[in-house]
Amino acid sequence: MIPDPTADEVPKDALQKEQGSLSDLLNRKQLWKFASSADSSVRRAIYRLLQTSMEKEVEVQNLEAISSGALVSGLSLNQATSALDYAKALASITQSYPTLWTDHYTGTGKKTAAKRLCQFLAKGSQGAPNQYWDEINTVLDYIPISVLLPEGDPSQDNFAVVEALRDGATTRDEPRTNQLAVWTAYTNLVKRLLTHPNIERTRLIETAIIPIIKQYIAPSRETSPWTISASQQQICLNALQITLTFPQMFIDMWRALSATMIQDVQTSSPEQSKDFCKSQDAVSSKASRLYNLQLAVNGFEFTREIREAILETSASEIESASAVLEARKGKPYGAASLIVTAIGSLPMLSTNERIKNALIEMITKQDGERLCSPAGPYMIELLPFLKDILDVDACYRRFLEAVLQVRDGPAKEKALEKLVASPCLACVARDQQVLLFLTSEIRRFVTSESEDSRLLGTVITNPDAPSELSQGILAHMFDDLSLDQSRPASLRGLQLVAKHNKDAIRVFEASSNGSALLSKVMSLAESSDGTTSLMAKNLSEMLQDNSSADPSHDSQKLLGIIRQGLDTIEAGTLSIASLLDLAKKTLQKCQEQDRAAVATEVLPTEVQWNEALQPVITSRPNASLAITNPLGNTIYLVDQPLKTESAAYDEDGHSKAFRLFWYTSVLLSATDVLEHSTLERTSCTIKFLALVSQIANDHLSVRSSCSLWEVDSIESEEDIIDIIGDTQRLVASWLASHTLLDVVTDKVLPALLEDSRGRGTRAYYSSRAYTSLMSELIELHTDPDTGSRSDEIKQTAKTSDVFRAVAVLSTIQDVAALTRLFNELLADTTGNDLSNTSNGNGVQDMVLLSSILDREDFLDILPSIPKQRLVFFVQHVCKHLVSLIGRDTSSETRSLPTGVELVQISNIMRVLRHFLSVLGETYGSFWEETVDVLGNMWTADKEFSDEHLPLVHASLRMHATLLKLGTRETNDDLLDALRDREKSLGNGLVGLLYALQGAPDESHQPRAIVHELLARQVTKTGGSIDTNPDGDLYAVLASQSSALQGAAYELLHRSIPKSQENVSLDKALSKDYRAKLPEELLSLILEVPTMEGLVDASFKRSMPAFLQTYLLSWHLIFDHWDGASEAVKNDYLEALKQTSDVNGLLNLASDFLITSRTRPIDASKFEVDSYDSKREDLPEKKAQWLLIHLYYLALKHLPTLSKSWWRDHTSRQTQISVEDWTVKYVSPFIISTELATVSSWAPSVAAETEHPITVKTSTSTREITASIPIDEQTMSLAITLPPSYPLARATVSGLHRVGVREQQWRSWIITSQGVINFSQVGGGNQLIDGLMAWRKNVTATLKGQKECAICYSVIVQVTDVGSVSA
């Protein structure tokens, strides 16, 4: 087996073993015919076989066969996909057997090796990579010279192979990546040809090499065949190396190029020409190429004559360019570019005397106008190269001063840009005036930039720029951040500096001017302007990532920003979110040894907390909060502060105290900072979190109770609720897991108890915080109290620190000691004159009694107290209640109590309720006194303020307790008192309803609680209330309280249907009487809620008050139909027809339920034909249910108006949507109701003796059939209700005609249908009217009456009787 010679590794012994077989294969003539196969894959295999065989030194004898296949045929083939393999094979066979091209070449005539080679080279690489030309270079190195320079062939030019290779290099399809390789092969070929003794060297260089250089430096049409598309300079250098071996030819060529250069400078277009820039750019580009080559030439070895020629031509060029610049006043910048390129490339040129003089004269003549001309920037760029012949610093300052005096414009900016890019910029550090002037100018250009701060970028990237300049610019940009107009440019400029010169930023931030840079930028990142915010965020990240070598320095920088953000509230104060991000980054970046210090520093200090809380606690808490907080009426005892402070708020409406609270809460939840902070800072943090939580809870309960945040600045309170809840859960988690239990018990609780001393707002909230934490501890852990604490309780109760005393009594677990104190307080209070409100101890004793009774565990102990003692106390306090409030409701109205008197009465009510619940079976006059006091208080002066709400709440709870005890029927005194005063109590409750209606309760939890409690009691005792509907109740229906609205609705909902009986009677007794809907009620439906208003409204707590008022008012309007006669209903209907109120309701229903939603409301989830608000808790679901029911009632009671609204709707799509929804959810109930009405009426007409009518209904087919017997036959018709009834009309069709003409029968059908469809009434009565109209016509005809000629109704009596067969 012959081994594969194309394999990478072929064992040598195996190859030697099969050497003969492989050699035989290669010598077969048939094999080499495949070398010219049309299949490229076959050709590649043969070429690889040939290449590998040559590399493995396999002997070949039949060279003619290889020449015939590989050369004669292969060179002329299109090698598009096999060119590289073919080139490698040619290189290998040419190296091994050069004679293949000569002695063994089999081509003849036009197929000579030279011609075939030229044809092949002219094709280029044929898509092969640059390796192809490396292989061709090898072929041209080893091919016999006689093939390259054929002798005796007159048809073959001596340099044909060179031209062919050039053509191949410049073919259109030749890749740019191959340029260096192909032109390298080209210059190597020329070098080989130059070694031949008989070659015409001068002609070869002139025709093959010099055109390459000329085309590169000065492209022209004549030299275009030598255009090089890539690696031009390297290829030209290869050509120059060849030319340098012939000095005179090089000198002549260089002088010619120089002359052309000078001519181009002198003849370049003037500034007025439209081709000015194009011409100058061409000169500049040509000079750049010329001197780049000249610089490269200096690295080669050449003769003195060449050096002198180069200096001579350069001097001529510079002199000529200087003359042109002088003549044209600095306009032709191509000439200036030539000078800069020449001196920059070859600095030694400036030492030439001719050149030196020309340069000095040119620089001396530069002024502001010339420096701002097109050539000016080049003169500035030239300056650093002239340090050996000029005072460069002096010239630079003169240039700078001259440019700064020029009027602003693009030319000045360009000149300044070149000046600040110069290494000479360092010299201005010694000239303060120039430095300030330059700083100001750069600032002006930066702030006026629309996009890129090029001038600034040039300054900050110049390593020679003085620090004073960059710091001055940064200071100006920092100041400009406060100006709206210049802010975007300043942000861009600062980003540029932060990106390219971080050291300058660090130096600036360390200065007093720049210490606030990061905080200012972070503040701008929170801007509402999207562009400014995005730019500032990017800059903030860059500044924070710009770390110094000292990590502690970075931490202190961030901590300083955090402290500033927590201490101050002003324009631009950082948001809490930004401060939290900084705190987290500071904790992450700090080193382990600094962690404790950093963890302590990121938490607010006690001084910060106290300063932040001072404005918040300078006002008394809202008194109504006594209803919701665990300390109850102690809130009345808070002293009014001597002076008040107004709190400052950030842009989000948060006070400094709430910012601290929010920041600390989230930071503690997100990090382990408390594990590393000091014990003092940890206890301080927990104490103030507990304290502010209580204040925040009160602010949520009553929005105006304190100044933690602005009333109108918070769009949604849910975030605040979440923060408070998260904080409370966080503290609870610490207590539950024992993480910080010792800190709380040993440090926090004693501190809070100590802060509870006194009567200030701070003391009150400290006692609240103590109570909350202590209650949490008791619930989570075993009883923390051990042993008797009787002495401590007594001592606490006797002090004037009532808040501290109540906090202890509310949480202490020594029940025995607590019971003893309760008995002592009971005895003391029974002996005090409670009506004497100046007795401070009496008030405090009542507060302490109330706080003990508010404990759930003590209520179980209360029955064990001797009842006689309780009775004495009750009798005593009732006597004083009567003296303070009175019990005669018929006497002149009293004003509500205020001040200490109010506190005392409220406390008595709270305590008395608990005692009465234990004395339910005890007889006494105190029951009557208590009931009388309630009635008298509720009918007092109606100016109820927040201060009176706890008293109202206590009285309502007292009333509820009395009613509950009355249901047991175990005490006749109580039952008699309630029975005798039932109506007065009911009217008193309604009076409260009127008195409280004016205040909204959406953001006032205590008021909402009172309203809910009042509403429940009003509706429960509704039977004993004077329920004559009047304007007062309608006014309550329009109040801003959902609960009060509901109570007024319930009272009216009960009374309106009952009153319709009287209205119907009045209508029946008088033809002139016209029933009317109440004007007060109609006024409530005038303003229809809009979808825009409903989108903005909140359904989270309750149905929006304005929507509930509107919907309940409509429900009350429809209540007028219940119990009303048909005549009264028609009066109501006529009243509604005069307005567009019905359309407003139906439009709202269609918008809210159907058209404004992606999917209409699924009404199948509600009871369409009824409504009960108590069965639905979600406000939005409640609104949907009520509106669905109102739509049903409108279709039921107002079918004609509803049908007109639907038919006249301007939107066809809305008509379709409403119809589909009605068919699916509402029409079935309407149809069922009306069919039921007809079914209940049918027996009455079927039982009549004269012409009875039999009526049958079918719910499944929505059809009514009616029949009247005529002799032995039956006359019948059918009424069919459409699926969308009553929006669509009912149809009447005749089933069986007997004894009448077809025309008359049809008229009866039409008449019945008209009666049904045009009837104003609904509820099925219109169907009955239609049936009765048909029956009337039938019976009249049977009686011999004649029909009307117009409507065919039977009205004229005739003598003949109709025939059955008619």
Coordinates of N, CA and C in Angstrom, one line a residue, residues 82 215 313 360 426 501 564 673 680 693 727 734 876 893 996 1033 1064 1087 1177 1332 1337:
S82 N -8.6 27.1 -6.6 CA -7.5 26.2 -6.4 C -6.2 27.0 -6.5
Q215 N 3.4 58.1 -7.9 CA 1.9 57.9 -7.7 C 1.6 58.0 -6.2
T313 N 16.2 70.9 -1.3 CA 14.8 70.9 -1.7 C 13.9 71.3 -0.5
I360 N 11.9 82.3 11.7 CA 11.9 83.4 12.7 C 11.0 84.6 12.1
A426 N 2.2 74.8 29.8 CA 2.7 74.8 31.2 C 3.3 76.1 31.6
N501 N -9.1 62.5 33.2 CA -8.1 63.1 34.2 C -8.6 62.9 35.6
Q564 N -24.2 65.1 55.6 CA -24.8 66.3 55.1 C -26.2 66.1 54.7
V673 N -25.4 46.3 59.8 CA -24.7 47.4 60.4 C -24.7 47.4 61.9
E680 N -23.8 52.1 72.3 CA -24.5 53.3 72.5 C -25.3 53.7 71.3
S693 N -41.8 55.6 65.2 CA -42.9 54.7 64.8 C -44.3 55.1 65.3
T727 N -40.4 48.4 59.8 CA -39.7 48.8 61.0 C -40.2 48.0 62.2
W734 N -35.8 41.2 66.1 CA -34.7 41.3 67.0 C -35.1 40.7 68.4
H876 N -71.7 57.7 92.4 CA -71.0 58.9 92.6 C -70.7 59.6 91.3
T893 N -80.7 74.0 75.2 CA -79.6 73.3 74.7 C -78.3 73.8 75.4
L996 N -72.1 65.5 62.7 CA -70.8 65.0 62.2 C -70.6 65.0 60.7
L1033 N -81.3 64.7 56.1 CA -80.7 63.4 55.7 C -80.1 63.4 54.3
S1064 N -99.7 57.8 46.9 CA -100.6 57.2 45.9 C -102.1 57.6 46.3
E1087 N -74.8 66.2 39.0 CA -73.4 66.1 38.6 C -73.0 64.6 38.5
D1177 N -67.3 43.5 50.7 CA -66.3 44.3 51.5 C -65.4 45.2 50.6
M1332 N -104.5 43.5 27.1 CA -105.8 44.0 27.3 C -106.4 44.8 26.2
N1337 N -110.5 44.9 21.7 CA -110.9 44.9 20.3 C -111.7 43.6 20.0

